[in-house]
Amino acid sequence: MSWFEESIMARKGVAKGQTLEKRTITEAEQGSYPYIYTAGIEPVLTVDPGTVVSAETHDAFEGAIKSETDKPTEILNFPFLNPQNGPIYVNGAEKGDTIAVYIESIVPRGPQPRGTTVIMPEFGGLVPTFETALLTAPLPEVVRKLDITVEEGTKWNDKISLPYEPFIGTIGTAPIAEAISSLVPDYYGGNMDLPDV
């Protein structure tokens, strides 16, 4: 028996872990991507429990960084980062319910180089900011564009490639009376960067 068959989702969930329907959200169907979690946004898709949803997503910068010569501090508009798919309304879900979501796969799409990683002054967990004073000076602004494939992984250069191990950056449920930035993690989920998912 697999871990999934033994999971609470499969044993006690409304759909009992079964796939009952398949739906998609393309970029065209999504339209604009919200940057907040709130009940005040109309759902893009309404599904029944047990529905498998395939969604075309954007990167955390919504594709704004095109090349390694771009300057994120000049291009990006904080706090409008981490665009979210949805909202997706689940029929029958009520306040206080737990929504169990199984991430089946994450597959890169779009032209190469697909991946973007940046270092920005005063942004990130390992850099000095106005809230986390460190004895080091701010790191220089750097952009790396990377070729990413499922088969060959993340190619940093001709000598270094890392295995393809994608993960969910942000996922969550909408608070009823709040509008919370998709940059923030909390009781509703949000920006959790879950390497185990």
mmCIF file of C-alpha atoms in Angstrom:
data_model
loop_
_atom_site.group_PDB
_atom_site.id
_atom_site.type_symbol
_atom_site.label_atom_id
_atom_site.label_comp_id
_atom_site.label_asym_id
_atom_site.label_seq_id
_atom_site.Cartn_x
_atom_site.Cartn_y
_atom_site.Cartn_z
ATOM 1 C CA MET A 1 0.000 0.000 0.000
ATOM 2 C CA SER A 2 1.370 3.452 -0.931
ATOM 3 C CA TRP A 3 1.589 6.440 1.424
ATOM 4 C CA PHE A 4 -1.180 8.092 -0.581
ATOM 5 C CA GLU A 5 -3.580 5.178 -0.086
ATOM 6 C CA GLU A 6 -2.915 5.404 3.653
ATOM 7 C CA SER A 7 -3.264 9.209 3.765
ATOM 8 C CA ILE A 8 -6.115 11.054 5.472
ATOM 9 C CA MET A 9 -7.009 12.426 2.026
ATOM 10 C CA ALA A 10 -7.626 8.928 0.664
ATOM 11 C CA ARG A 11 -9.240 7.496 3.804
ATOM 12 C CA LYS A 12 -11.417 10.374 5.039
ATOM 13 C CA GLY A 13 -11.580 12.944 2.237
ATOM 14 C CA VAL A 14 -14.854 13.618 0.432
ATOM 15 C CA ALA A 15 -13.451 12.167 -2.829
ATOM 16 C CA LYS A 16 -11.533 9.369 -1.012
ATOM 17 C CA GLY A 17 -8.416 10.244 -3.028
ATOM 18 C CA GLN A 18 -10.078 9.366 -6.328
ATOM 19 C CA THR A 19 -9.778 11.403 -9.535
ATOM 20 C CA LEU A 20 -13.344 12.231 -10.522
ATOM 21 C CA GLU A 21 -12.762 14.911 -13.168
ATOM 22 C CA LYS A 22 -9.919 16.736 -14.947
ATOM 23 C CA ARG A 23 -9.871 20.497 -15.585
ATOM 24 C CA THR A 24 -7.301 23.045 -16.785
ATOM 25 C CA ILE A 25 -6.470 26.690 -16.263
ATOM 26 C CA THR A 26 -4.513 28.103 -19.195
ATOM 27 C CA GLU A 27 -2.891 31.534 -19.149
ATOM 28 C CA ALA A 28 -5.756 32.818 -21.320
ATOM 29 C CA GLU A 29 -8.383 31.387 -18.948
ATOM 30 C CA GLN A 30 -6.570 32.775 -15.915
ATOM 31 C CA GLY A 31 -6.344 36.304 -17.305
ATOM 32 C CA SER A 32 -4.653 38.441 -14.672
ATOM 33 C CA TYR A 33 -2.890 36.682 -11.809
ATOM 34 C CA PRO A 34 -3.706 37.974 -8.306
ATOM 35 C CA TYR A 35 -0.953 38.781 -5.801
ATOM 36 C CA ILE A 36 -3.116 38.312 -2.731
ATOM 37 C CA TYR A 37 -5.131 35.698 -0.875
ATOM 38 C CA THR A 38 -8.666 36.963 -0.258
ATOM 39 C CA ALA A 39 -12.276 35.872 -0.598
ATOM 40 C CA GLY A 40 -12.910 39.101 -2.530
ATOM 41 C CA ILE A 41 -11.728 37.754 -5.917
ATOM 42 C CA GLU A 42 -14.127 35.886 -8.193
ATOM 43 C CA PRO A 43 -13.080 32.247 -8.795
ATOM 44 C CA VAL A 44 -11.439 31.442 -12.120
ATOM 45 C CA LEU A 45 -12.571 27.831 -11.795
ATOM 46 C CA THR A 46 -15.191 25.957 -9.735
ATOM 47 C CA VAL A 47 -14.542 22.263 -9.085
ATOM 48 C CA ASP A 48 -15.933 19.323 -7.154
ATOM 49 C CA PRO A 49 -13.768 17.418 -4.655
ATOM 50 C CA GLY A 50 -11.619 14.890 -6.513
ATOM 51 C CA THR A 51 -10.965 17.159 -9.492
ATOM 52 C CA VAL A 52 -7.432 17.190 -10.925
ATOM 53 C CA VAL A 53 -6.485 20.692 -12.025
ATOM 54 C CA SER A 54 -3.662 21.405 -14.458
ATOM 55 C CA ALA A 55 -2.622 25.072 -14.310
ATOM 56 C CA GLU A 56 -0.232 27.129 -16.430
ATOM 57 C CA THR A 57 1.683 29.243 -13.945
ATOM 58 C CA HIS A 58 4.114 32.142 -14.071
ATOM 59 C CA ASP A 59 7.424 32.422 -12.285
ATOM 60 C CA ALA A 60 7.669 34.566 -9.142
ATOM 61 C CA PHE A 61 8.503 37.607 -11.290
ATOM 62 C CA GLU A 62 5.679 36.957 -13.803
ATOM 63 C CA GLY A 63 8.252 36.781 -16.597
ATOM 64 C CA ALA A 64 9.396 40.394 -16.116
ATOM 65 C CA ILE A 65 13.104 39.473 -15.941
ATOM 66 C CA LYS A 66 14.106 38.573 -19.479
ATOM 67 C CA SER A 67 17.914 38.559 -19.431
ATOM 68 C CA GLU A 68 20.943 38.491 -17.148
ATOM 69 C CA THR A 69 21.525 42.202 -17.794
ATOM 70 C CA ASP A 70 18.128 43.151 -16.329
ATOM 71 C CA LYS A 71 18.123 44.944 -12.965
ATOM 72 C CA PRO A 72 15.392 43.486 -10.723
ATOM 73 C CA THR A 73 15.371 46.563 -8.471
ATOM 74 C CA GLU A 74 14.491 48.684 -11.526
ATOM 75 C CA ILE A 75 11.994 46.231 -13.085
ATOM 76 C CA LEU A 76 10.109 44.583 -10.227
ATOM 77 C CA ASN A 77 7.265 46.320 -8.457
ATOM 78 C CA PHE A 78 7.132 45.217 -4.801
ATOM 79 C CA PRO A 79 4.905 43.775 -3.399
ATOM 80 C CA PHE A 80 3.541 42.574 -6.750
ATOM 81 C CA LEU A 81 5.527 39.333 -6.841
ATOM 82 C CA ASN A 82 4.447 35.674 -6.625
ATOM 83 C CA PRO A 83 1.446 35.751 -8.988
ATOM 84 C CA GLN A 84 -1.169 33.165 -8.023
ATOM 85 C CA ASN A 85 -3.366 30.907 -10.125
ATOM 86 C CA GLY A 86 -7.042 30.921 -9.263
ATOM 87 C CA PRO A 87 -8.878 31.355 -7.065
ATOM 88 C CA ILE A 88 -10.340 27.868 -7.424
ATOM 89 C CA TYR A 89 -13.656 27.370 -5.634
ATOM 90 C CA VAL A 90 -14.237 23.856 -4.246
ATOM 91 C CA ASN A 91 -17.921 22.943 -4.145
ATOM 92 C CA GLY A 92 -19.067 21.929 -0.671
ATOM 93 C CA ALA A 93 -16.078 23.416 1.162
ATOM 94 C CA GLU A 94 -17.081 25.432 4.210
ATOM 95 C CA LYS A 95 -15.363 27.728 6.692
ATOM 96 C CA GLY A 96 -13.172 25.633 8.975
ATOM 97 C CA ASP A 97 -12.790 22.723 6.544
ATOM 98 C CA THR A 98 -9.373 21.386 5.572
ATOM 99 C CA ILE A 99 -8.678 21.317 1.836
ATOM 100 C CA ALA A 100 -6.282 18.479 0.998
ATOM 101 C CA VAL A 101 -4.310 19.005 -2.226
ATOM 102 C CA TYR A 102 -2.042 16.425 -3.836
ATOM 103 C CA ILE A 103 0.606 17.882 -6.163
ATOM 104 C CA GLU A 104 0.944 15.279 -8.910
ATOM 105 C CA SER A 105 3.699 16.950 -10.931
ATOM 106 C CA ILE A 106 5.386 20.235 -11.761
ATOM 107 C CA VAL A 107 6.680 20.493 -15.320
ATOM 108 C CA PRO A 108 8.646 23.447 -16.752
ATOM 109 C CA ARG A 109 7.282 25.170 -19.838
ATOM 110 C CA GLY A 110 8.169 28.023 -22.159
ATOM 111 C CA PRO A 111 11.327 28.805 -24.112
ATOM 112 C CA GLN A 112 14.795 28.222 -22.710
ATOM 113 C CA PRO A 113 16.327 29.541 -20.570
ATOM 114 C CA ARG A 114 13.249 28.877 -18.409
ATOM 115 C CA GLY A 115 14.692 29.467 -14.960
ATOM 116 C CA THR A 116 15.418 32.805 -13.316
ATOM 117 C CA THR A 117 17.212 33.337 -10.047
ATOM 118 C CA VAL A 118 18.307 36.659 -8.581
ATOM 119 C CA ILE A 119 20.216 38.251 -5.765
ATOM 120 C CA MET A 120 18.876 41.676 -4.873
ATOM 121 C CA PRO A 121 20.092 44.156 -2.280
ATOM 122 C CA GLU A 122 18.075 43.883 0.940
ATOM 123 C CA PHE A 123 15.983 40.919 -0.251
ATOM 124 C CA GLY A 124 16.125 37.305 0.921
ATOM 125 C CA GLY A 125 16.951 35.370 4.046
ATOM 126 C CA LEU A 126 20.744 35.594 3.909
ATOM 127 C CA VAL A 127 21.224 39.288 3.213
ATOM 128 C CA PRO A 128 21.258 42.328 5.484
ATOM 129 C CA THR A 129 18.015 44.307 5.436
ATOM 130 C CA PHE A 130 16.504 47.107 7.479
ATOM 131 C CA GLU A 131 14.958 44.356 9.645
ATOM 132 C CA THR A 132 17.923 41.949 9.843
ATOM 133 C CA ALA A 133 21.080 43.926 10.362
ATOM 134 C CA LEU A 134 24.240 41.986 9.562
ATOM 135 C CA LEU A 135 27.876 43.017 9.494
ATOM 136 C CA THR A 136 28.139 42.478 5.755
ATOM 137 C CA ALA A 137 27.438 44.964 3.026
ATOM 138 C CA PRO A 138 24.455 44.318 0.720
ATOM 139 C CA LEU A 139 25.213 41.702 -1.918
ATOM 140 C CA PRO A 140 25.558 42.905 -5.508
ATOM 141 C CA GLU A 141 22.541 42.580 -7.768
ATOM 142 C CA VAL A 142 22.876 39.476 -9.957
ATOM 143 C CA VAL A 143 20.513 37.708 -12.383
ATOM 144 C CA ARG A 144 21.045 34.172 -13.679
ATOM 145 C CA LYS A 145 18.942 32.658 -16.452
ATOM 146 C CA LEU A 146 19.071 28.852 -16.465
ATOM 147 C CA ASP A 147 18.154 26.060 -18.831
ATOM 148 C CA ILE A 148 15.807 23.683 -17.007
ATOM 149 C CA THR A 149 14.545 20.314 -18.190
ATOM 150 C CA VAL A 150 13.044 17.375 -16.327
ATOM 151 C CA GLU A 151 15.616 15.013 -17.870
ATOM 152 C CA GLU A 152 18.809 17.056 -17.506
ATOM 153 C CA GLY A 153 17.923 19.233 -14.525
ATOM 154 C CA THR A 154 19.033 22.808 -13.906
ATOM 155 C CA LYS A 155 22.094 23.724 -15.955
ATOM 156 C CA TRP A 156 24.222 26.386 -14.215
ATOM 157 C CA ASN A 157 27.086 26.137 -16.708
ATOM 158 C CA ASP A 158 28.882 23.571 -18.879
ATOM 159 C CA LYS A 159 30.240 21.786 -15.788
ATOM 160 C CA ILE A 160 27.447 22.083 -13.215
ATOM 161 C CA SER A 161 23.918 20.715 -13.500
ATOM 162 C CA LEU A 162 21.620 20.032 -10.566
ATOM 163 C CA PRO A 163 18.807 17.454 -10.586
ATOM 164 C CA TYR A 164 15.341 18.740 -11.472
ATOM 165 C CA GLU A 165 13.564 19.027 -8.109
ATOM 166 C CA PRO A 166 10.705 21.543 -8.397
ATOM 167 C CA PHE A 167 8.563 22.521 -5.440
ATOM 168 C CA ILE A 168 5.508 24.565 -4.553
ATOM 169 C CA GLY A 169 6.410 28.132 -3.655
ATOM 170 C CA THR A 170 2.972 29.403 -2.722
ATOM 171 C CA ILE A 171 -0.397 27.720 -2.202
ATOM 172 C CA GLY A 172 -3.166 28.526 0.213
ATOM 173 C CA THR A 173 -6.782 29.189 1.043
ATOM 174 C CA ALA A 174 -8.474 32.569 1.032
ATOM 175 C CA PRO A 175 -9.086 34.287 4.379
ATOM 176 C CA ILE A 176 -12.646 35.638 4.630
ATOM 177 C CA ALA A 177 -12.037 39.197 5.819
ATOM 178 C CA GLU A 178 -8.433 39.871 4.804
ATOM 179 C CA ALA A 179 -6.371 40.500 1.714
ATOM 180 C CA ILE A 180 -2.904 39.092 2.357
ATOM 181 C CA SER A 181 0.143 39.429 0.102
ATOM 182 C CA SER A 182 1.244 36.247 -1.656
ATOM 183 C CA LEU A 183 4.752 37.026 -0.318
ATOM 184 C CA VAL A 184 3.656 36.179 3.240
ATOM 185 C CA PRO A 185 3.208 32.707 4.843
ATOM 186 C CA ASP A 186 0.736 32.214 7.697
ATOM 187 C CA TYR A 187 -2.222 30.123 8.909
ATOM 188 C CA TYR A 188 -3.823 30.067 5.434
ATOM 189 C CA GLY A 189 -0.678 28.754 3.681
ATOM 190 C CA GLY A 190 0.891 31.283 1.334
ATOM 191 C CA ASN A 191 4.567 31.707 0.532
ATOM 192 C CA MET A 192 5.932 28.579 2.183
ATOM 193 C CA ASP A 193 8.542 27.351 -0.355
ATOM 194 C CA LEU A 194 7.894 23.666 0.330
ATOM 195 C CA PRO A 195 10.905 21.654 -0.899
ATOM 196 C CA ASP A 196 9.244 18.382 0.203
ATOM 197 C CA VAL A 197 6.243 18.928 -2.118
#
